Amino acid sequence: GKLAELVLSGRGDDGPLCWRGVDQSEQMVHGFRRRCARFGVDRCAAEVLVGGDPRCLDIGKGSYDRFVSTYCLDLLSEDDMYAVLDLAEGCLDPETGRILLAGITWGYRKGSIKTAAMTLVWELLYRFKRKKVGGCRPQKLQPYLESRGWRIEKVVETMPDGFPWMKSEVISARPPIY
């Protein structure tokens, strides 16, 4: 909800923009709705993904311009990640659509081995004590997209505020062309 709120708040009179949020957590959907209530349900709606299968969502083919996923794919199995990428491909307009992803990644900050060490510790915790890291794991998202034919536009690696010892990967890509 925070990202939707920030984007919609900054729109001004640039024309209508609609945002649809989907999450498995009722608590997250409730927070989304609370943050975005002032925009109305016509512009900002959220729903709970029941059963955890994104293929069950009623989404019109090619009807969206953007598909945004922040720090979610690192929670999913590879099969579920590919299901989400397939869903994104199906719902995005083939000409104007973009997928925007952010997630924890491997890496280190220049001149410091602290980030590399913390990423390794995180990976080990994920393998043996997943609950300690909330089920998240560091990963490179670009190869997953490329393996499905997504056209990568930009990849940025960044250090998130509040996590100066962890690196994030942010990617923009266009749907595959067949």
Short mmCIF file of N, CA and C in Angstrom, two decimals:
data_model
loop_
_atom_site.label_atom_id
_atom_site.label_comp_id
_atom_site.label_asym_id
_atom_site.label_seq_id
_atom_site.Cartn_x
_atom_site.Cartn_y
_atom_site.Cartn_z
N GLY A 1 0.78 -1.19 0.00
CA GLY A 1 0.00 0.00 0.00
C GLY A 1 0.84 1.27 0.00
N LYS A 2 2.02 1.20 0.62
CA LYS A 2 2.85 2.40 0.70
C LYS A 2 3.28 2.87 -0.69
N LEU A 3 3.70 1.96 -1.54
CA LEU A 3 4.12 2.33 -2.89
C LEU A 3 2.94 2.89 -3.68
N ALA A 4 1.79 2.24 -3.61
CA ALA A 4 0.60 2.73 -4.31
C ALA A 4 0.24 4.13 -3.82
N GLU A 5 0.28 4.33 -2.51
CA GLU A 5 -0.04 5.64 -1.94
C GLU A 5 0.94 6.71 -2.45
N LEU A 6 2.22 6.40 -2.46
CA LEU A 6 3.22 7.36 -2.94
C LEU A 6 3.01 7.71 -4.41
N VAL A 7 2.78 6.70 -5.23
CA VAL A 7 2.60 6.93 -6.67
C VAL A 7 1.32 7.72 -6.93
N LEU A 8 0.22 7.29 -6.32
CA LEU A 8 -1.05 7.97 -6.57
C LEU A 8 -1.06 9.38 -6.00
N SER A 9 -0.38 9.61 -4.89
CA SER A 9 -0.31 10.96 -4.30
C SER A 9 0.44 11.92 -5.20
N GLY A 10 1.43 11.44 -5.91
CA GLY A 10 2.25 12.29 -6.77
C GLY A 10 1.70 12.49 -8.16
N ARG A 11 0.54 11.93 -8.45
CA ARG A 11 -0.01 11.99 -9.80
C ARG A 11 -0.59 13.36 -10.17
N GLY A 12 -1.12 14.09 -9.23
CA GLY A 12 -1.73 15.38 -9.55
C GLY A 12 -2.83 15.21 -10.58
N ASP A 13 -2.80 16.04 -11.60
CA ASP A 13 -3.81 15.97 -12.67
C ASP A 13 -3.25 15.31 -13.93
N ASP A 14 -2.32 14.38 -13.77
CA ASP A 14 -1.69 13.73 -14.92
C ASP A 14 -2.59 12.68 -15.57
N GLY A 15 -3.82 12.60 -15.15
CA GLY A 15 -4.74 11.61 -15.70
C GLY A 15 -4.93 10.45 -14.74
N PRO A 16 -5.93 9.65 -15.02
CA PRO A 16 -6.27 8.57 -14.10
C PRO A 16 -5.22 7.46 -14.10
N LEU A 17 -5.01 6.93 -12.95
CA LEU A 17 -4.14 5.78 -12.77
C LEU A 17 -4.83 4.87 -11.78
N CYS A 18 -4.95 3.63 -12.13
CA CYS A 18 -5.60 2.66 -11.24
C CYS A 18 -4.57 1.68 -10.72
N TRP A 19 -4.74 1.27 -9.48
CA TRP A 19 -3.81 0.38 -8.81
C TRP A 19 -4.59 -0.78 -8.22
N ARG A 20 -4.12 -1.99 -8.46
CA ARG A 20 -4.76 -3.18 -7.90
C ARG A 20 -3.70 -3.95 -7.14
N GLY A 21 -3.95 -4.15 -5.85
CA GLY A 21 -3.03 -4.89 -5.01
C GLY A 21 -3.54 -6.29 -4.73
N VAL A 22 -2.62 -7.25 -4.73
CA VAL A 22 -2.96 -8.64 -4.43
C VAL A 22 -1.93 -9.17 -3.46
N ASP A 23 -2.39 -9.82 -2.39
CA ASP A 23 -1.46 -10.39 -1.41
C ASP A 23 -2.11 -11.60 -0.76
N GLN A 24 -1.29 -12.52 -0.27
CA GLN A 24 -1.80 -13.69 0.44
C GLN A 24 -2.17 -13.36 1.88
N SER A 25 -1.66 -12.26 2.38
CA SER A 25 -1.85 -11.87 3.77
C SER A 25 -3.04 -10.92 3.91
N GLU A 26 -4.03 -11.32 4.70
CA GLU A 26 -5.18 -10.44 4.95
C GLU A 26 -4.72 -9.16 5.65
N GLN A 27 -3.71 -9.28 6.50
CA GLN A 27 -3.18 -8.11 7.21
C GLN A 27 -2.57 -7.10 6.23
N MET A 28 -1.83 -7.59 5.25
CA MET A 28 -1.22 -6.71 4.25
C MET A 28 -2.31 -6.04 3.39
N VAL A 29 -3.33 -6.80 3.00
CA VAL A 29 -4.42 -6.25 2.20
C VAL A 29 -5.17 -5.19 3.01
N HIS A 30 -5.40 -5.46 4.29
CA HIS A 30 -6.06 -4.47 5.16
C HIS A 30 -5.24 -3.18 5.23
N GLY A 31 -3.92 -3.30 5.40
CA GLY A 31 -3.04 -2.12 5.43
C GLY A 31 -3.08 -1.36 4.12
N PHE A 32 -3.08 -2.09 3.01
CA PHE A 32 -3.16 -1.47 1.68
C PHE A 32 -4.45 -0.65 1.57
N ARG A 33 -5.56 -1.27 1.93
CA ARG A 33 -6.86 -0.59 1.83
C ARG A 33 -6.91 0.65 2.73
N ARG A 34 -6.35 0.54 3.92
CA ARG A 34 -6.34 1.68 4.85
C ARG A 34 -5.54 2.84 4.27
N ARG A 35 -4.35 2.55 3.74
CA ARG A 35 -3.49 3.61 3.19
C ARG A 35 -4.09 4.27 1.95
N CYS A 36 -4.82 3.50 1.16
CA CYS A 36 -5.28 3.99 -0.13
C CYS A 36 -6.76 4.33 -0.18
N ALA A 37 -7.43 4.29 0.96
CA ALA A 37 -8.88 4.54 1.00
C ALA A 37 -9.24 5.90 0.39
N ARG A 38 -8.41 6.90 0.57
CA ARG A 38 -8.75 8.26 0.08
C ARG A 38 -8.82 8.35 -1.44
N PHE A 39 -8.27 7.36 -2.15
CA PHE A 39 -8.30 7.38 -3.61
C PHE A 39 -9.55 6.72 -4.16
N GLY A 40 -10.29 6.00 -3.32
CA GLY A 40 -11.50 5.30 -3.74
C GLY A 40 -11.18 3.96 -4.37
N VAL A 41 -12.15 3.05 -4.27
CA VAL A 41 -11.92 1.68 -4.76
C VAL A 41 -11.85 1.61 -6.28
N ASP A 42 -12.36 2.64 -6.97
CA ASP A 42 -12.25 2.64 -8.44
C ASP A 42 -10.81 2.86 -8.88
N ARG A 43 -10.02 3.56 -8.06
CA ARG A 43 -8.63 3.85 -8.41
C ARG A 43 -7.62 2.98 -7.68
N CYS A 44 -8.01 2.41 -6.53
CA CYS A 44 -7.04 1.69 -5.72
C CYS A 44 -7.75 0.58 -4.95
N ALA A 45 -7.64 -0.64 -5.44
CA ALA A 45 -8.32 -1.77 -4.83
C ALA A 45 -7.31 -2.85 -4.45
N ALA A 46 -7.69 -3.67 -3.48
CA ALA A 46 -6.81 -4.77 -3.06
C ALA A 46 -7.66 -5.99 -2.75
N GLU A 47 -7.06 -7.16 -2.95
CA GLU A 47 -7.75 -8.41 -2.65
C GLU A 47 -6.77 -9.44 -2.11
N VAL A 48 -7.33 -10.39 -1.38
CA VAL A 48 -6.53 -11.47 -0.82
C VAL A 48 -6.44 -12.59 -1.85
N LEU A 49 -5.25 -13.09 -2.06
CA LEU A 49 -5.04 -14.23 -2.95
C LEU A 49 -5.35 -15.50 -2.14
N VAL A 50 -6.50 -16.07 -2.37
CA VAL A 50 -6.94 -17.25 -1.63
C VAL A 50 -6.30 -18.49 -2.23
N GLY A 51 -5.73 -19.32 -1.38
CA GLY A 51 -5.12 -20.56 -1.83
C GLY A 51 -3.71 -20.40 -2.36
N GLY A 52 -3.24 -19.18 -2.52
CA GLY A 52 -1.86 -18.93 -2.90
C GLY A 52 -1.52 -19.16 -4.36
N ASP A 53 -2.49 -19.47 -5.22
CA ASP A 53 -2.21 -19.74 -6.62
C ASP A 53 -2.57 -18.52 -7.48
N PRO A 54 -1.56 -17.81 -8.01
CA PRO A 54 -1.85 -16.61 -8.80
C PRO A 54 -2.64 -16.89 -10.07
N ARG A 55 -2.64 -18.12 -10.53
CA ARG A 55 -3.39 -18.45 -11.75
C ARG A 55 -4.90 -18.38 -11.52
N CYS A 56 -5.32 -18.32 -10.25
CA CYS A 56 -6.75 -18.25 -9.92
C CYS A 56 -7.31 -16.83 -9.99
N LEU A 57 -6.45 -15.84 -10.18
CA LEU A 57 -6.91 -14.44 -10.24
C LEU A 57 -7.64 -14.16 -11.55
N ASP A 58 -8.69 -13.38 -11.47
CA ASP A 58 -9.44 -12.96 -12.65
C ASP A 58 -8.82 -11.67 -13.18
N ILE A 59 -7.91 -11.81 -14.12
CA ILE A 59 -7.19 -10.66 -14.66
C ILE A 59 -7.33 -10.69 -16.18
N GLY A 60 -7.79 -9.58 -16.74
CA GLY A 60 -7.97 -9.50 -18.18
C GLY A 60 -6.64 -9.55 -18.92
N LYS A 61 -6.61 -10.31 -20.00
CA LYS A 61 -5.38 -10.45 -20.79
C LYS A 61 -5.00 -9.11 -21.42
N GLY A 62 -3.75 -8.69 -21.20
CA GLY A 62 -3.22 -7.48 -21.80
C GLY A 62 -3.86 -6.20 -21.30
N SER A 63 -4.46 -6.23 -20.12
CA SER A 63 -5.23 -5.07 -19.66
C SER A 63 -4.49 -4.15 -18.70
N TYR A 64 -3.22 -4.45 -18.39
CA TYR A 64 -2.47 -3.64 -17.44
C TYR A 64 -1.20 -3.08 -18.08
N ASP A 65 -0.81 -1.90 -17.61
CA ASP A 65 0.43 -1.28 -18.11
C ASP A 65 1.64 -1.63 -17.25
N ARG A 66 1.43 -1.87 -15.96
CA ARG A 66 2.54 -2.17 -15.05
C ARG A 66 2.17 -3.32 -14.12
N PHE A 67 3.18 -4.14 -13.84
CA PHE A 67 3.05 -5.21 -12.85
C PHE A 67 4.21 -5.00 -11.89
N VAL A 68 3.91 -4.70 -10.63
CA VAL A 68 4.92 -4.36 -9.64
C VAL A 68 4.95 -5.43 -8.56
N SER A 69 6.13 -5.93 -8.26
CA SER A 69 6.31 -6.89 -7.18
C SER A 69 7.57 -6.51 -6.41
N THR A 70 7.39 -6.14 -5.14
CA THR A 70 8.53 -5.73 -4.32
C THR A 70 8.73 -6.71 -3.17
N TYR A 71 9.88 -7.31 -3.16
CA TYR A 71 10.29 -8.21 -2.08
C TYR A 71 9.26 -9.31 -1.83
N CYS A 72 8.73 -9.87 -2.92
CA CYS A 72 7.76 -10.98 -2.81
C CYS A 72 8.28 -12.26 -3.45
N LEU A 73 8.94 -12.14 -4.60
CA LEU A 73 9.36 -13.34 -5.31
C LEU A 73 10.39 -14.14 -4.52
N ASP A 74 11.14 -13.47 -3.63
CA ASP A 74 12.14 -14.18 -2.84
C ASP A 74 11.50 -15.06 -1.76
N LEU A 75 10.18 -14.98 -1.62
CA LEU A 75 9.44 -15.83 -0.68
C LEU A 75 8.92 -17.10 -1.35
N LEU A 76 8.92 -17.12 -2.68
CA LEU A 76 8.25 -18.17 -3.43
C LEU A 76 9.20 -19.26 -3.91
N SER A 77 8.65 -20.44 -4.14
CA SER A 77 9.41 -21.51 -4.78
C SER A 77 9.63 -21.10 -6.24
N GLU A 78 10.53 -21.79 -6.93
CA GLU A 78 10.77 -21.46 -8.34
C GLU A 78 9.52 -21.65 -9.17
N ASP A 79 8.77 -22.74 -8.93
CA ASP A 79 7.54 -22.97 -9.69
C ASP A 79 6.55 -21.83 -9.49
N ASP A 80 6.40 -21.37 -8.25
CA ASP A 80 5.48 -20.27 -7.97
C ASP A 80 5.98 -18.96 -8.57
N MET A 81 7.31 -18.76 -8.56
CA MET A 81 7.87 -17.55 -9.19
C MET A 81 7.53 -17.52 -10.68
N TYR A 82 7.71 -18.67 -11.34
CA TYR A 82 7.40 -18.72 -12.77
C TYR A 82 5.90 -18.52 -13.01
N ALA A 83 5.05 -19.01 -12.10
CA ALA A 83 3.61 -18.79 -12.22
C ALA A 83 3.29 -17.29 -12.14
N VAL A 84 3.97 -16.57 -11.25
CA VAL A 84 3.76 -15.12 -11.14
C VAL A 84 4.25 -14.42 -12.41
N LEU A 85 5.41 -14.82 -12.93
CA LEU A 85 5.92 -14.21 -14.17
C LEU A 85 4.97 -14.49 -15.34
N ASP A 86 4.40 -15.69 -15.39
CA ASP A 86 3.44 -16.01 -16.44
C ASP A 86 2.18 -15.17 -16.30
N LEU A 87 1.73 -14.97 -15.06
CA LEU A 87 0.57 -14.12 -14.80
C LEU A 87 0.85 -12.69 -15.26
N ALA A 88 2.04 -12.18 -14.92
CA ALA A 88 2.42 -10.82 -15.33
C ALA A 88 2.43 -10.71 -16.85
N GLU A 89 3.01 -11.68 -17.50
CA GLU A 89 3.06 -11.64 -18.97
C GLU A 89 1.66 -11.61 -19.56
N GLY A 90 0.77 -12.41 -19.00
CA GLY A 90 -0.60 -12.47 -19.52
C GLY A 90 -1.40 -11.21 -19.29
N CYS A 91 -1.18 -10.54 -18.16
CA CYS A 91 -2.01 -9.37 -17.85
C CYS A 91 -1.44 -8.06 -18.42
N LEU A 92 -0.17 -8.06 -18.82
CA LEU A 92 0.44 -6.83 -19.34
C LEU A 92 0.15 -6.61 -20.82
N ASP A 93 -0.07 -5.36 -21.17
CA ASP A 93 -0.20 -4.98 -22.56
C ASP A 93 1.13 -5.32 -23.25
N PRO A 94 1.11 -6.08 -24.34
CA PRO A 94 2.37 -6.51 -24.97
C PRO A 94 3.23 -5.37 -25.51
N GLU A 95 2.62 -4.23 -25.82
CA GLU A 95 3.36 -3.10 -26.36
C GLU A 95 3.86 -2.14 -25.29
N THR A 96 2.99 -1.78 -24.36
CA THR A 96 3.34 -0.74 -23.37
C THR A 96 3.63 -1.30 -21.98
N GLY A 97 3.38 -2.57 -21.77
CA GLY A 97 3.52 -3.16 -20.45
C GLY A 97 4.95 -3.25 -19.95
N ARG A 98 5.10 -3.14 -18.65
CA ARG A 98 6.41 -3.28 -17.99
C ARG A 98 6.22 -4.04 -16.68
N ILE A 99 7.16 -4.90 -16.38
CA ILE A 99 7.21 -5.52 -15.06
C ILE A 99 8.30 -4.79 -14.28
N LEU A 100 8.00 -4.50 -13.03
CA LEU A 100 8.95 -3.82 -12.15
C LEU A 100 9.11 -4.70 -10.91
N LEU A 101 10.32 -5.18 -10.69
CA LEU A 101 10.59 -6.10 -9.59
C LEU A 101 11.69 -5.55 -8.69
N ALA A 102 11.56 -5.85 -7.40
CA ALA A 102 12.63 -5.54 -6.44
C ALA A 102 12.74 -6.72 -5.50
N GLY A 103 13.97 -7.08 -5.17
CA GLY A 103 14.19 -8.19 -4.25
C GLY A 103 15.59 -8.20 -3.69
N ILE A 104 15.75 -8.97 -2.64
CA ILE A 104 17.07 -9.16 -2.02
C ILE A 104 17.95 -9.91 -3.00
N THR A 105 19.21 -9.48 -3.14
CA THR A 105 20.10 -10.15 -4.07
C THR A 105 21.47 -10.40 -3.45
N TRP A 106 22.25 -11.15 -4.17
CA TRP A 106 23.65 -11.39 -3.77
C TRP A 106 24.46 -10.15 -4.07
N GLY A 107 25.49 -9.94 -3.32
CA GLY A 107 26.37 -8.83 -3.65
C GLY A 107 27.08 -8.29 -2.44
N TYR A 108 27.89 -7.32 -2.70
CA TYR A 108 28.65 -6.68 -1.63
C TYR A 108 28.84 -5.21 -1.98
N ARG A 109 28.99 -4.44 -0.96
CA ARG A 109 29.26 -3.02 -1.14
C ARG A 109 30.74 -2.85 -1.39
N LYS A 110 31.07 -1.99 -2.32
CA LYS A 110 32.46 -1.74 -2.66
C LYS A 110 33.28 -1.43 -1.41
N GLY A 111 34.39 -2.10 -1.26
CA GLY A 111 35.28 -1.83 -0.14
C GLY A 111 34.85 -2.48 1.17
N SER A 112 33.79 -3.33 1.13
CA SER A 112 33.31 -3.94 2.37
C SER A 112 32.92 -5.39 2.12
N ILE A 113 33.40 -6.26 2.99
CA ILE A 113 32.99 -7.66 2.88
C ILE A 113 31.80 -7.94 3.79
N LYS A 114 31.37 -6.92 4.55
CA LYS A 114 30.26 -7.10 5.48
C LYS A 114 28.98 -7.53 4.74
N THR A 115 28.67 -6.89 3.61
CA THR A 115 27.46 -7.21 2.87
C THR A 115 27.53 -8.62 2.31
N ALA A 116 28.68 -9.02 1.76
CA ALA A 116 28.84 -10.37 1.23
C ALA A 116 28.69 -11.40 2.35
N ALA A 117 29.28 -11.13 3.50
CA ALA A 117 29.17 -12.04 4.64
C ALA A 117 27.73 -12.15 5.12
N MET A 118 27.03 -11.02 5.20
CA MET A 118 25.64 -11.05 5.66
C MET A 118 24.74 -11.78 4.66
N THR A 119 25.01 -11.62 3.37
CA THR A 119 24.22 -12.33 2.36
C THR A 119 24.44 -13.83 2.50
N LEU A 120 25.67 -14.24 2.74
CA LEU A 120 25.98 -15.66 2.93
C LEU A 120 25.28 -16.19 4.19
N VAL A 121 25.33 -15.44 5.28
CA VAL A 121 24.65 -15.85 6.52
C VAL A 121 23.14 -15.96 6.25
N TRP A 122 22.59 -15.00 5.53
CA TRP A 122 21.16 -15.01 5.21
C TRP A 122 20.81 -16.28 4.42
N GLU A 123 21.64 -16.61 3.42
CA GLU A 123 21.40 -17.81 2.60
C GLU A 123 21.45 -19.07 3.46
N LEU A 124 22.42 -19.15 4.37
CA LEU A 124 22.52 -20.32 5.25
C LEU A 124 21.30 -20.42 6.17
N LEU A 125 20.88 -19.28 6.73
CA LEU A 125 19.68 -19.29 7.57
C LEU A 125 18.46 -19.73 6.77
N TYR A 126 18.37 -19.27 5.54
CA TYR A 126 17.25 -19.66 4.69
C TYR A 126 17.22 -21.17 4.49
N ARG A 127 18.38 -21.75 4.26
CA ARG A 127 18.45 -23.20 4.02
C ARG A 127 18.10 -24.03 5.24
N PHE A 128 18.47 -23.54 6.43
CA PHE A 128 18.31 -24.36 7.62
C PHE A 128 17.29 -23.85 8.64
N LYS A 129 17.01 -22.57 8.65
CA LYS A 129 16.07 -21.96 9.61
C LYS A 129 15.28 -20.86 8.93
N ARG A 130 14.46 -21.22 7.96
CA ARG A 130 13.76 -20.24 7.12
C ARG A 130 12.97 -19.20 7.91
N LYS A 131 12.36 -19.59 9.00
CA LYS A 131 11.55 -18.65 9.78
C LYS A 131 12.40 -17.51 10.34
N LYS A 132 13.68 -17.73 10.57
CA LYS A 132 14.56 -16.69 11.09
C LYS A 132 14.71 -15.52 10.12
N VAL A 133 14.56 -15.79 8.81
CA VAL A 133 14.69 -14.74 7.80
C VAL A 133 13.35 -14.49 7.10
N GLY A 134 12.26 -14.88 7.75
CA GLY A 134 10.93 -14.63 7.20
C GLY A 134 10.63 -15.37 5.92
N GLY A 135 11.40 -16.42 5.63
CA GLY A 135 11.19 -17.18 4.41
C GLY A 135 11.83 -16.57 3.17
N CYS A 136 12.50 -15.43 3.32
CA CYS A 136 13.13 -14.73 2.19
C CYS A 136 14.53 -15.28 1.93
N ARG A 137 14.96 -15.15 0.68
CA ARG A 137 16.32 -15.56 0.33
C ARG A 137 16.89 -14.62 -0.72
N PRO A 138 18.21 -14.44 -0.70
CA PRO A 138 18.82 -13.63 -1.76
C PRO A 138 18.76 -14.38 -3.09
N GLN A 139 18.51 -13.66 -4.16
CA GLN A 139 18.45 -14.28 -5.48
C GLN A 139 18.68 -13.23 -6.56
N LYS A 140 19.07 -13.69 -7.71
CA LYS A 140 19.18 -12.84 -8.89
C LYS A 140 17.90 -13.04 -9.70
N LEU A 141 17.13 -11.98 -9.91
CA LEU A 141 15.86 -12.08 -10.62
C LEU A 141 16.03 -12.06 -12.14
N GLN A 142 17.06 -11.40 -12.62
CA GLN A 142 17.26 -11.25 -14.06
C GLN A 142 17.27 -12.59 -14.80
N PRO A 143 17.99 -13.62 -14.33
CA PRO A 143 17.98 -14.88 -15.06
C PRO A 143 16.58 -15.52 -15.18
N TYR A 144 15.75 -15.35 -14.16
CA TYR A 144 14.39 -15.89 -14.22
C TYR A 144 13.61 -15.21 -15.34
N LEU A 145 13.73 -13.89 -15.43
CA LEU A 145 13.04 -13.15 -16.48
C LEU A 145 13.58 -13.53 -17.86
N GLU A 146 14.89 -13.56 -17.99
CA GLU A 146 15.50 -13.87 -19.29
C GLU A 146 15.13 -15.27 -19.76
N SER A 147 15.02 -16.21 -18.85
CA SER A 147 14.69 -17.58 -19.24
C SER A 147 13.28 -17.68 -19.83
N ARG A 148 12.44 -16.70 -19.55
CA ARG A 148 11.07 -16.66 -20.10
C ARG A 148 10.94 -15.68 -21.26
N GLY A 149 12.06 -15.09 -21.69
CA GLY A 149 12.03 -14.21 -22.85
C GLY A 149 11.72 -12.75 -22.56
N TRP A 150 11.66 -12.36 -21.28
CA TRP A 150 11.42 -10.96 -20.94
C TRP A 150 12.58 -10.12 -21.46
N ARG A 151 12.27 -8.92 -21.92
CA ARG A 151 13.29 -8.01 -22.46
C ARG A 151 13.68 -7.02 -21.35
N ILE A 152 14.87 -7.22 -20.82
CA ILE A 152 15.35 -6.41 -19.70
C ILE A 152 15.63 -4.99 -20.18
N GLU A 153 15.07 -4.01 -19.48
CA GLU A 153 15.32 -2.61 -19.81
C GLU A 153 16.38 -2.01 -18.89
N LYS A 154 16.27 -2.31 -17.59
CA LYS A 154 17.22 -1.71 -16.65
C LYS A 154 17.32 -2.60 -15.41
N VAL A 155 18.55 -2.72 -14.91
CA VAL A 155 18.81 -3.41 -13.65
C VAL A 155 19.63 -2.47 -12.78
N VAL A 156 19.16 -2.23 -11.57
CA VAL A 156 19.86 -1.37 -10.64
C VAL A 156 20.05 -2.14 -9.33
N GLU A 157 21.26 -2.11 -8.82
CA GLU A 157 21.50 -2.69 -7.51
C GLU A 157 21.65 -1.55 -6.52
N THR A 158 20.99 -1.70 -5.38
CA THR A 158 20.92 -0.62 -4.41
C THR A 158 21.03 -1.17 -2.99
N MET A 159 21.30 -0.29 -2.08
CA MET A 159 21.35 -0.63 -0.66
C MET A 159 20.12 0.00 -0.01
N PRO A 160 19.12 -0.80 0.37
CA PRO A 160 17.90 -0.24 0.95
C PRO A 160 18.16 0.50 2.26
N ASP A 161 17.41 1.57 2.49
CA ASP A 161 17.48 2.27 3.77
C ASP A 161 17.11 1.28 4.87
N GLY A 162 17.79 1.35 5.97
CA GLY A 162 17.49 0.47 7.09
C GLY A 162 18.16 -0.88 7.00
N PHE A 163 18.68 -1.24 5.82
CA PHE A 163 19.41 -2.50 5.66
C PHE A 163 20.73 -2.23 4.95
N PRO A 164 21.63 -1.47 5.56
CA PRO A 164 22.87 -1.10 4.87
C PRO A 164 23.80 -2.29 4.64
N TRP A 165 23.47 -3.43 5.19
CA TRP A 165 24.30 -4.62 5.02
C TRP A 165 23.71 -5.58 4.00
N MET A 166 22.61 -5.20 3.34
CA MET A 166 21.97 -6.08 2.37
C MET A 166 21.77 -5.33 1.06
N LYS A 167 21.90 -6.04 -0.03
CA LYS A 167 21.79 -5.44 -1.36
C LYS A 167 20.46 -5.85 -2.00
N SER A 168 19.87 -4.94 -2.76
CA SER A 168 18.64 -5.22 -3.49
C SER A 168 18.86 -5.05 -4.98
N GLU A 169 18.09 -5.80 -5.76
CA GLU A 169 18.10 -5.71 -7.21
C GLU A 169 16.74 -5.18 -7.65
N VAL A 170 16.73 -4.14 -8.48
CA VAL A 170 15.50 -3.56 -9.01
C VAL A 170 15.56 -3.69 -10.53
N ILE A 171 14.51 -4.26 -11.12
CA ILE A 171 14.53 -4.56 -12.55
C ILE A 171 13.27 -4.03 -13.23
N SER A 172 13.45 -3.49 -14.42
CA SER A 172 12.36 -3.13 -15.30
C SER A 172 12.53 -3.96 -16.57
N ALA A 173 11.43 -4.59 -17.02
CA ALA A 173 11.50 -5.41 -18.23
C ALA A 173 10.18 -5.34 -18.98
N ARG A 174 10.27 -5.61 -20.28
CA ARG A 174 9.10 -5.66 -21.14
C ARG A 174 8.74 -7.11 -21.42
N PRO A 175 7.46 -7.37 -21.67
CA PRO A 175 7.03 -8.76 -21.93
C PRO A 175 7.73 -9.37 -23.15
N PRO A 176 7.80 -10.69 -23.17
CA PRO A 176 8.41 -11.36 -24.34
C PRO A 176 7.60 -11.09 -25.61
N ILE A 177 8.28 -11.19 -26.74
CA ILE A 177 7.64 -11.09 -28.05
C ILE A 177 7.71 -12.47 -28.68
N TYR A 178 6.60 -12.92 -29.18
CA TYR A 178 6.58 -14.25 -29.82
C TYR A 178 6.32 -14.13 -31.28
#
